[in-house]
Tab-separated table of C-alpha atoms and ligand atoms in Angstrom:
chain	number	residue	atom	x	y	z
Q	198	MET	CA	0.005	0.000	-0.001
Q	199	SER	CA	1.385	3.386	-0.969
Q	200	ILE	CA	1.709	6.419	1.289
Q	201	GLU	CA	-1.181	8.084	-0.568
Q	202	ASP	CA	-3.421	5.090	0.074
Q	203	LYS	CA	-2.713	5.511	3.760
Q	204	THR	CA	-3.521	9.219	3.541
Q	205	ILE	CA	-6.867	8.701	1.857
Q	206	ILE	CA	-7.750	5.999	4.375
Q	207	GLN	CA	-6.882	8.289	7.259
Q	208	GLU	CA	-9.027	11.000	5.694
Q	209	PHE	CA	-11.866	8.530	5.387
Q	210	ARG	CA	-11.600	7.524	9.055
Q	211	GLN	CA	-11.576	11.150	10.053
Q	212	GLN	CA	-14.620	12.051	7.956
Q	213	PHE	CA	-16.754	8.982	8.570
Q	214	GLY	CA	-15.329	7.318	11.685
Q	215	SER	CA	-15.001	3.927	10.001
Q	216	GLU	CA	-12.907	1.961	7.485
Q	217	PRO	CA	-13.490	2.271	3.730
Q	218	ALA	CA	-14.476	-0.975	1.994
Q	219	PHE	CA	-12.657	-0.081	-1.236
Q	220	VAL	CA	-10.144	2.334	-2.639
Q	221	VAL	CA	-10.473	2.906	-6.388
Q	222	ARG	CA	-8.090	4.793	-8.636
Q	223	ALA	CA	-8.431	6.245	-12.132
Q	224	PRO	CA	-5.597	7.970	-14.021
Q	225	GLY	CA	-5.578	11.176	-16.054
Q	226	ARG	CA	-4.267	11.015	-19.607
Q	227	VAL	CA	-2.023	12.638	-22.151
Q	228	ASN	CA	-2.769	12.235	-25.834
Q	229	LEU	CA	0.327	11.497	-27.927
Q	230	ILE	CA	-1.384	12.036	-31.274
Q	231	GLY	CA	-4.895	12.032	-32.765
Q	232	GLU	CA	-6.351	15.340	-31.609
Q	233	HIS	CA	-9.957	16.378	-32.224
Q	234	THR	CA	-10.491	13.090	-34.010
Q	235	ASP	CA	-12.460	11.144	-31.361
Q	236	TYR	CA	-15.782	12.895	-31.952
Q	237	ASN	CA	-15.200	12.408	-35.681
Q	238	GLY	CA	-15.173	8.622	-35.282
Q	239	GLY	CA	-11.426	8.679	-35.830
Q	240	PHE	CA	-8.229	7.403	-34.255
Q	241	VAL	CA	-6.421	8.496	-31.097
Q	242	LEU	CA	-3.249	7.381	-29.345
Q	243	PRO	CA	-3.237	8.489	-25.690
Q	244	THR	CA	-1.525	7.039	-22.601
Q	245	ALA	CA	-2.672	7.117	-19.007
Q	246	ILE	CA	-0.376	9.240	-16.816
Q	247	ASN	CA	0.960	8.514	-13.360
Q	248	ARG	CA	-1.364	11.105	-11.837
Q	249	GLU	CA	-4.720	9.871	-10.667
Q	250	ILE	CA	-7.958	10.466	-8.790
Q	251	LYS	CA	-8.638	8.131	-5.871
Q	252	ILE	CA	-11.859	7.445	-4.049
Q	253	ALA	CA	-12.102	5.605	-0.721
Q	254	CYS	CA	-15.661	4.421	-0.191
Q	255	SER	CA	-18.069	2.379	1.886
Q	256	PRO	CA	-21.755	1.595	1.537
Q	257	ALA	CA	-24.053	3.941	3.448
Q	258	GLU	CA	-27.503	3.272	4.841
Q	259	GLY	CA	-30.287	4.624	2.652
Q	260	ARG	CA	-30.010	6.471	-0.643
Q	261	THR	CA	-27.592	9.249	0.232
Q	262	VAL	CA	-24.158	9.734	-1.293
Q	263	THR	CA	-21.874	11.800	0.932
Q	264	MET	CA	-18.527	12.801	-0.500
Q	265	TYR	CA	-15.623	14.730	0.958
Q	266	ALA	CA	-13.217	16.338	-1.531
Q	267	VAL	CA	-9.802	16.727	0.066
Q	268	ALA	CA	-8.612	19.391	-2.410
Q	269	MET	CA	-11.661	21.579	-1.776
Q	270	LYS	CA	-11.885	20.707	1.949
Q	271	GLU	CA	-15.591	20.384	1.283
Q	272	LYS	CA	-18.217	17.766	2.098
Q	273	ARG	CA	-21.339	17.460	-0.039
Q	274	ALA	CA	-24.282	15.072	-0.128
Q	275	PHE	CA	-26.965	14.188	-2.623
Q	276	SER	CA	-29.843	11.753	-2.798
Q	277	LEU	CA	-29.838	9.044	-5.452
Q	278	ASP	CA	-33.572	9.732	-5.761
Q	279	LYS	CA	-33.195	13.446	-6.443
Q	280	LEU	CA	-30.300	14.212	-8.738
Q	281	GLN	CA	-30.121	17.842	-9.745
Q	282	ARG	CA	-27.368	20.043	-11.067
Q	283	ASP	CA	-25.583	21.768	-8.206
Q	284	ALA	CA	-23.919	25.181	-8.138
Q	285	CYS	CA	-20.927	23.375	-6.642
Q	286	ARG	CA	-19.185	22.111	-9.749
Q	287	TRP	CA	-17.321	19.062	-8.531
Q	288	ILE	CA	-20.313	17.245	-7.036
Q	289	ASN	CA	-21.964	17.254	-10.470
Q	290	TYR	CA	-19.505	14.615	-11.690
Q	291	PRO	CA	-20.607	11.887	-9.264
Q	292	GLN	CA	-24.215	13.031	-9.659
Q	293	GLY	CA	-23.951	12.719	-13.431
Q	294	VAL	CA	-22.459	9.238	-13.169
Q	295	ALA	CA	-25.244	8.189	-10.760
Q	296	MET	CA	-27.881	9.555	-13.127
Q	297	VAL	CA	-26.549	7.693	-16.139
Q	298	LEU	CA	-26.022	4.412	-14.280
Q	299	GLN	CA	-29.511	4.519	-12.789
Q	300	GLY	CA	-30.943	5.494	-16.170
Q	301	GLU	CA	-29.477	2.265	-17.511
Q	302	GLY	CA	-31.281	0.321	-14.792
Q	303	TYR	CA	-28.349	-0.272	-12.427
Q	304	LYS	CA	-29.380	-0.344	-8.768
Q	305	LEU	CA	-27.024	1.858	-6.752
Q	306	ARG	CA	-26.443	1.873	-3.011
Q	307	GLY	CA	-25.792	4.993	-1.024
Q	308	MET	CA	-22.138	5.625	-0.184
Q	309	ASN	CA	-19.721	7.527	1.961
Q	310	ALA	CA	-16.639	8.556	0.059
Q	311	VAL	CA	-13.465	10.597	0.163
Q	312	VAL	CA	-11.950	11.818	-3.103
Q	313	MET	CA	-8.399	13.030	-3.566
Q	314	GLY	CA	-5.935	13.140	-6.402
Q	315	ASP	CA	-2.912	14.661	-8.043
Q	316	VAL	CA	-4.146	15.205	-11.596
Q	317	PRO	CA	-3.721	18.970	-12.102
Q	318	LEU	CA	-7.194	20.506	-12.410
Q	319	GLY	CA	-8.171	22.362	-15.581
Q	320	ALA	CA	-4.833	21.654	-17.272
Q	321	GLY	CA	-6.231	19.418	-19.988
Q	322	LEU	CA	-5.018	16.166	-18.411
Q	323	SER	CA	-8.549	14.843	-17.929
Q	324	SER	CA	-9.071	15.193	-14.220
Q	325	SER	CA	-12.833	15.241	-14.953
Q	326	ALA	CA	-12.796	11.953	-16.841
Q	327	ALA	CA	-10.672	10.380	-14.093
Q	328	PHE	CA	-13.192	11.558	-11.487
Q	329	GLU	CA	-16.105	10.116	-13.474
Q	330	VAL	CA	-14.323	6.815	-13.980
Q	331	ALA	CA	-13.330	6.564	-10.307
Q	332	THR	CA	-16.924	7.302	-9.279
Q	333	SER	CA	-18.370	4.675	-11.582
Q	334	LEU	CA	-15.880	2.101	-10.257
Q	335	ALA	CA	-16.808	3.054	-6.692
Q	336	PHE	CA	-20.527	2.624	-7.403
Q	337	SER	CA	-19.865	-0.679	-9.199
Q	338	ALA	CA	-17.738	-2.058	-6.378
Q	339	LEU	CA	-20.249	-1.103	-3.660
Q	340	SER	CA	-23.359	-2.140	-5.581
Q	341	ASN	CA	-21.824	-5.290	-7.026
Q	342	LEU	CA	-22.283	-4.287	-10.661
Q	343	THR	CA	-20.416	-5.853	-13.538
Q	344	ILE	CA	-20.015	-3.293	-16.288
Q	345	ASP	CA	-17.817	-3.894	-19.300
Q	346	ARG	CA	-15.067	-1.260	-19.459
Q	347	VAL	CA	-15.938	0.058	-22.906
Q	348	ARG	CA	-19.557	0.430	-21.848
Q	349	MET	CA	-18.432	2.132	-18.666
Q	350	ALA	CA	-16.373	4.618	-20.696
Q	351	ARG	CA	-19.431	5.467	-22.783
Q	352	LEU	CA	-21.576	5.920	-19.688
Q	353	CYS	CA	-19.010	8.235	-18.099
Q	354	GLN	CA	-18.822	10.219	-21.336
Q	355	ARG	CA	-22.603	10.530	-21.294
Q	356	ALA	CA	-22.494	11.759	-17.687
Q	357	GLU	CA	-20.150	14.543	-18.822
Q	358	ASN	CA	-22.207	15.340	-21.958
Q	359	GLU	CA	-25.649	15.225	-20.385
Q	360	PHE	CA	-25.204	16.224	-16.752
Q	361	VAL	CA	-22.033	18.292	-16.529
Q	362	GLY	CA	-22.808	19.807	-19.941
Q	363	VAL	CA	-19.445	19.359	-21.695
Q	364	ASN	CA	-19.756	17.851	-25.140
Q	365	CYS	CA	-16.516	15.835	-25.039
Q	366	GLY	CA	-15.646	12.735	-27.080
Q	367	ILE	CA	-14.874	9.246	-25.734
Q	368	MET	CA	-11.071	9.342	-25.573
Q	369	ASP	CA	-10.442	10.490	-22.003
Q	370	GLN	CA	-12.778	8.090	-20.206
Q	371	TYR	CA	-11.792	5.240	-22.507
Q	372	VAL	CA	-8.070	5.520	-21.906
Q	373	SER	CA	-8.477	5.992	-18.163
Q	374	LEU	CA	-10.276	2.650	-18.043
Q	375	ASN	CA	-8.314	0.648	-20.610
Q	376	ALA	CA	-4.698	1.846	-20.422
Q	377	GLY	CA	-1.707	-0.397	-19.858
Q	378	ALA	CA	1.616	0.421	-18.174
Q	379	GLY	CA	4.384	1.301	-20.648
Q	380	ARG	CA	1.864	1.383	-23.471
Q	381	ALA	CA	-0.160	3.798	-25.527
Q	382	VAL	CA	-3.779	2.963	-26.273
Q	383	PHE	CA	-4.741	3.021	-29.942
Q	384	ILE	CA	-8.499	3.594	-29.986
Q	385	ASP	CA	-10.738	3.329	-32.997
Q	386	CYS	CA	-13.442	5.747	-31.865
Q	387	LYS	CA	-15.956	4.396	-34.398
Q	388	SER	CA	-15.796	0.681	-33.585
Q	389	LEU	CA	-14.746	1.445	-29.976
Q	390	GLU	CA	-12.058	-1.211	-30.143
Q	391	HIS	CA	-8.551	-0.657	-28.899
Q	392	ARG	CA	-5.051	-2.099	-28.982
Q	393	LEU	CA	-2.182	-1.506	-26.576
Q	394	ILE	CA	0.935	-0.245	-28.346
Q	395	PRO	CA	4.301	-0.761	-26.589
Q	396	LEU	CA	6.356	2.401	-26.106
Q	397	ASP	CA	10.139	2.518	-25.998
Q	398	THR	CA	10.478	3.587	-22.393
Q	399	VAL	CA	14.232	2.912	-22.406
Q	400	HIS	CA	15.209	5.441	-25.055
Q	401	SER	CA	12.491	8.065	-24.792
Q	402	ARG	CA	10.518	10.070	-22.257
Q	403	ILE	CA	7.118	11.685	-22.511
Q	404	VAL	CA	7.342	15.211	-21.114
Q	405	ILE	CA	4.177	17.132	-20.332
Q	406	SER	CA	4.499	20.890	-19.923
Q	407	ASP	CA	1.611	22.931	-18.616
Q	408	THR	CA	1.440	26.461	-20.033
Q	409	GLY	CA	-0.428	27.592	-16.927
Q	410	VAL	CA	-3.067	29.077	-19.223
Q	411	LYS	CA	-6.561	27.869	-18.355
Q	412	ARG	CA	-8.538	26.595	-21.302
Q	413	GLU	CA	-11.100	29.404	-21.206
Q	414	LEU	CA	-12.363	29.119	-24.753
Q	415	ALA	CA	-12.129	25.387	-24.845
Q	416	SER	CA	-15.747	24.436	-24.424
Q	417	SER	CA	-17.427	27.067	-26.614
Q	418	GLU	CA	-14.882	26.797	-29.442
Q	419	TYR	CA	-14.880	23.012	-29.059
Q	420	ASN	CA	-18.579	22.942	-29.936
Q	421	VAL	CA	-18.008	25.280	-32.868
Q	422	ARG	CA	-15.350	22.871	-34.225
Q	423	ARG	CA	-17.702	19.918	-33.794
Q	424	GLY	CA	-20.361	21.758	-35.798
Q	425	GLN	CA	-17.892	22.577	-38.583
Q	426	CYS	CA	-16.875	18.917	-38.837
Q	427	GLU	CA	-20.517	17.875	-39.091
Q	428	GLU	CA	-21.017	20.441	-41.845
Q	429	ALA	CA	-18.111	18.951	-43.791
Q	430	VAL	CA	-19.634	15.470	-43.526
Q	431	LYS	CA	-23.024	16.742	-44.687
Q	432	ILE	CA	-21.443	18.101	-47.863
Q	433	LEU	CA	-18.984	15.285	-48.557
Q	434	LYS	CA	-21.144	12.289	-47.798
Q	435	LYS	CA	-22.801	12.407	-51.200
Q	436	HIS	CA	-19.448	11.275	-52.610
Q	437	VAL	CA	-18.985	8.437	-50.126
Q	438	PRO	CA	-22.058	6.249	-49.728
Q	439	GLY	CA	-22.624	5.366	-46.082
Q	440	ALA	CA	-20.256	8.008	-44.676
Q	441	THR	CA	-21.423	9.191	-41.252
Q	442	CYS	CA	-18.370	11.016	-39.913
Q	443	LEU	CA	-15.071	12.538	-41.081
Q	444	ARG	CA	-13.356	9.244	-40.324
Q	445	ASP	CA	-15.077	7.883	-43.425
Q	446	ILE	CA	-13.559	10.540	-45.685
Q	447	SER	CA	-10.141	9.832	-47.186
Q	448	SER	CA	-7.679	12.547	-48.074
Q	449	ALA	CA	-8.164	11.690	-51.767
Q	450	VAL	CA	-11.929	12.321	-51.527
Q	451	LEU	CA	-11.359	15.506	-49.563
Q	452	LYS	CA	-8.881	16.776	-52.120
Q	453	ALA	CA	-11.170	15.982	-55.039
Q	454	HIS	CA	-14.143	17.822	-53.521
Q	455	GLU	CA	-12.674	20.436	-51.212
Q	456	ALA	CA	-13.856	23.269	-53.412
Q	457	GLU	CA	-17.410	22.433	-52.316
Q	458	LEU	CA	-16.596	23.298	-48.703
Q	459	PRO	CA	-16.592	26.814	-47.237
Q	460	GLU	CA	-12.981	27.781	-46.511
Q	461	VAL	CA	-13.087	27.395	-42.722
Q	462	VAL	CA	-14.873	24.055	-42.963
Q	463	ARG	CA	-12.286	22.891	-45.503
Q	464	LYS	CA	-9.460	23.672	-43.091
Q	465	ARG	CA	-11.173	21.863	-40.217
Q	466	ALA	CA	-11.790	18.786	-42.377
Q	467	ARG	CA	-8.190	18.865	-43.630
Q	468	HIS	CA	-6.914	18.713	-40.061
Q	469	VAL	CA	-9.131	15.800	-39.035
Q	470	VAL	CA	-8.528	13.723	-42.179
Q	471	SER	CA	-4.759	14.277	-42.088
Q	472	GLU	CA	-4.609	13.683	-38.322
Q	473	ASN	CA	-6.288	10.304	-38.697
Q	474	GLU	CA	-3.654	9.381	-41.255
Q	475	ARG	CA	-0.900	10.518	-38.918
Q	476	VAL	CA	-2.210	8.253	-36.176
Q	477	LEU	CA	-2.169	5.248	-38.489
Q	478	GLN	CA	1.350	6.121	-39.658
Q	479	SER	CA	2.393	6.483	-36.032
Q	480	LEU	CA	1.416	2.887	-35.337
Q	481	GLN	CA	3.696	1.656	-38.109
Q	482	LEU	CA	6.557	3.842	-36.921
Q	483	LEU	CA	6.198	2.756	-33.307
Q	484	GLU	CA	6.227	-0.863	-34.397
Q	485	LYS	CA	9.579	-0.220	-36.117
Q	486	ASN	CA	10.627	1.907	-33.127
Q	487	ASP	CA	11.354	4.805	-35.461
Q	488	LEU	CA	11.037	7.532	-32.856
Q	489	VAL	CA	12.588	10.188	-35.077
Q	490	ALA	CA	9.878	9.837	-37.724
Q	491	PHE	CA	7.189	9.543	-35.025
Q	492	GLY	CA	8.457	12.812	-33.532
Q	493	ARG	CA	8.064	14.488	-36.938
Q	494	LEU	CA	4.433	13.440	-36.993
Q	495	LEU	CA	3.938	15.031	-33.556
Q	496	ASN	CA	5.283	18.279	-34.998
Q	497	ALA	CA	3.040	18.006	-38.060
Q	498	SER	CA	0.055	17.398	-35.774
Q	499	HIS	CA	0.713	20.608	-33.856
Q	500	ASP	CA	1.172	22.628	-37.029
Q	501	SER	CA	-2.133	21.331	-38.365
Q	502	LEU	CA	-3.921	22.072	-35.062
Q	503	ARG	CA	-2.459	25.589	-35.111
Q	504	ASP	CA	-3.035	26.473	-38.764
Q	505	ASP	CA	-6.029	24.419	-39.926
Q	506	TYR	CA	-7.957	23.610	-36.756
Q	507	GLU	CA	-6.974	26.874	-35.043
Q	508	VAL	CA	-7.093	25.593	-31.470
Q	509	SER	CA	-3.590	26.627	-30.377
Q	510	CYS	CA	-2.738	29.861	-28.593
Q	511	ARG	CA	0.301	32.083	-28.177
Q	512	GLU	CA	1.518	30.291	-25.047
Q	513	LEU	CA	1.142	26.786	-26.505
Q	514	ASP	CA	3.010	27.865	-29.629
Q	515	ALA	CA	5.743	29.402	-27.462
Q	516	MET	CA	6.055	26.178	-25.450
Q	517	VAL	CA	6.240	23.994	-28.540
Q	518	THR	CA	8.756	26.295	-30.245
Q	519	ALA	CA	10.965	26.304	-27.140
Q	520	ALA	CA	10.717	22.521	-26.820
Q	521	ARG	CA	11.603	21.796	-30.441
Q	522	ALA	CA	14.717	23.964	-30.210
Q	523	LEU	CA	16.167	21.936	-27.323
Q	524	PRO	CA	18.636	19.058	-27.755
Q	525	GLY	CA	17.062	15.608	-27.710
Q	526	CYS	CA	13.531	16.770	-28.553
Q	527	LEU	CA	12.044	14.384	-31.100
Q	528	GLY	CA	8.745	16.211	-31.450
Q	529	SER	CA	6.381	18.504	-29.595
Q	530	ARG	CA	2.716	19.447	-29.871
Q	531	LEU	CA	-0.267	20.727	-27.968
Q	532	THR	CA	-2.268	17.950	-26.332
Q	533	GLY	CA	-5.976	17.836	-25.460
Q	534	ALA	CA	-8.576	20.334	-26.572
Q	535	GLY	CA	-6.157	23.286	-26.964
Q	536	PHE	CA	-6.605	26.997	-26.148
Q	537	GLY	CA	-4.211	26.538	-23.230
Q	538	GLY	CA	-3.423	23.565	-21.058
Q	539	CYS	CA	-0.467	21.368	-21.897
Q	540	ALA	CA	2.024	20.460	-24.595
Q	541	VAL	CA	3.481	16.979	-24.911
Q	542	SER	CA	7.040	16.370	-26.098
Q	543	LEU	CA	8.848	13.176	-26.945
Q	544	VAL	CA	12.422	13.479	-25.711
Q	545	LYS	CA	15.464	11.225	-25.881
Q	546	ALA	CA	15.894	9.636	-22.463
Q	547	GLU	CA	19.442	10.869	-21.916
Q	548	ALA	CA	18.444	14.454	-22.717
Q	549	ALA	CA	15.271	14.531	-20.606
Q	550	ASP	CA	16.653	16.107	-17.400
Q	551	ALA	CA	18.337	18.995	-19.176
Q	552	PHE	CA	15.297	19.375	-21.434
Q	553	CYS	CA	12.972	19.844	-18.469
Q	554	ARG	CA	15.270	22.369	-16.794
Q	555	GLU	CA	15.786	24.439	-19.947
Q	556	LEU	CA	12.196	24.317	-21.181
Q	557	GLY	CA	10.886	26.056	-18.079
Q	558	LYS	CA	13.479	28.835	-18.442
Q	559	ARG	CA	12.873	29.385	-22.124
Q	560	TYR	CA	9.110	29.357	-21.751
Q	561	LYS	CA	9.363	31.939	-18.992
Q	562	ALA	CA	11.650	34.116	-21.090
Q	563	ALA	CA	9.157	33.984	-23.971
Q	564	THR	CA	5.922	34.490	-22.014
Q	565	GLY	CA	6.716	35.579	-18.471
Q	566	LEU	CA	4.820	32.523	-17.202
Q	567	GLU	CA	5.910	29.573	-15.076
Q	568	ALA	CA	5.573	26.195	-16.772
Q	569	ARG	CA	4.786	23.105	-14.724
Q	570	ILE	CA	6.727	20.193	-16.173
Q	571	ILE	CA	6.042	16.508	-15.585
Q	572	VAL	CA	7.979	13.542	-16.942
Q	573	SER	CA	5.155	11.085	-17.381
Q	574	GLU	CA	5.224	7.324	-17.314
Q	575	ALA	CA	2.533	5.570	-19.303
Q	576	ALA	CA	0.473	4.189	-16.436
Q	577	ASP	CA	-1.997	1.387	-15.940
Q	578	GLY	CA	-5.754	1.844	-16.337
Q	579	ALA	CA	-8.217	2.342	-13.508
Q	580	SER	CA	-8.520	-0.322	-10.799
Q	581	VAL	CA	-10.337	-1.262	-7.617
Q	582	MET	CA	-8.458	-2.246	-4.477
Q	583	GLU	CA	-10.514	-4.144	-1.966
Q	584	ARG	CA	-9.469	-3.638	1.629
Q	585	ARG	CA	-9.248	-6.503	4.050
Q	586	GLY	CA	-8.513	-5.588	7.651
Q	587	SER	CA	-7.047	-2.211	8.475
Q	588	ASP	CA	-3.513	-0.994	8.005
S	72	GLA	C1	-10.911	17.006	-24.979
S	72	GLA	C2	-12.073	16.018	-25.051
S	72	GLA	C3	-11.667	14.769	-25.814
S	72	GLA	C4	-11.022	15.110	-27.154
S	72	GLA	C5	-9.933	16.181	-26.989
S	72	GLA	C6	-9.396	16.660	-28.302
S	72	GLA	O1	-9.891	16.495	-24.190
S	72	GLA	O2	-12.491	15.655	-23.747
S	72	GLA	O3	-12.777	13.917	-25.982
S	72	GLA	O4	-12.008	15.523	-28.078
S	72	GLA	O5	-10.427	17.309	-26.277
S	72	GLA	O6	-8.712	15.641	-28.957
């Protein structure tokens, strides 16, 4: 048992005066490549990170869920029979998960829970998805539910779409549930199948650098991009019988008919179609362990997100420019929705320490802001730890 497990258990004892029955954990994620492709039925290649949300929980009498959030130093309760959006943002995540699970006919028990974690909040590393996944595992463990992990990812995504009100795709919840240590998760967001892809953890490091800029525009602009992609499909589908999403459009079809698309829509479609191709190429390169060529694709992904999808910002561009100029950097790009949040860089292992030190300095010189830099290990997916006895 790790130190943090002991801490969350002590917190639980303090809040509820008893032992938790389970501790569950769900990791955040970083996407290596395949950005803004998930809601287009496309391909993504994220890894789970070694930052996670934990919940210690026990069944409670009746239908009340009581949760204490260590980071907020705040205890909140809701009834499973009366779920309603709360002005307190964080409690809406477990409420949303409860709503979706009950809507699917699962019988939930009340619970007492403590939540804590070290996924930076609002930095684009999917703390929300990790919270949803941890909550659904906590409910499943206490109520004895068996829910397939792909189905659980979809239910957590629905909780975020329908209750929290963020129209995200499936990637974040999916990877948090299905990741494997030392591996990236290749997800086909149309068939919802995945494959674990080994990463060369001996020769390379994944470095995440947080710009410190909150993703203010992310949710409104995110919806605008989704609409533009749908518009592209509406126009192009007459050329591809059965096409339902941009995933079904090849670059050849796009090129042949791009004149039919309004200019902005054409650029959005060009990003998504080319990004899907880059993900597929990445799989081949990772299989050959050609990290240099893979790094070039990361760079191309960022450039496409900046120029065609227009979801970068000054600080992300500054971070990526600084990263690429440093020795040992194989490639660097924004990761997640954009408009702030983090960049991800692939760095030669022997250069990683110096890279991290220098990147912070150069980013500060360019923007005046402090970067938070994490060397991430591709972590395992979410899990439930049953507790026997007390320690
Ligand atoms: C956010 C969403 C994901 C995905 C990315 C962009 O992180 O939650 O579903 O769409 O943006 O790739």
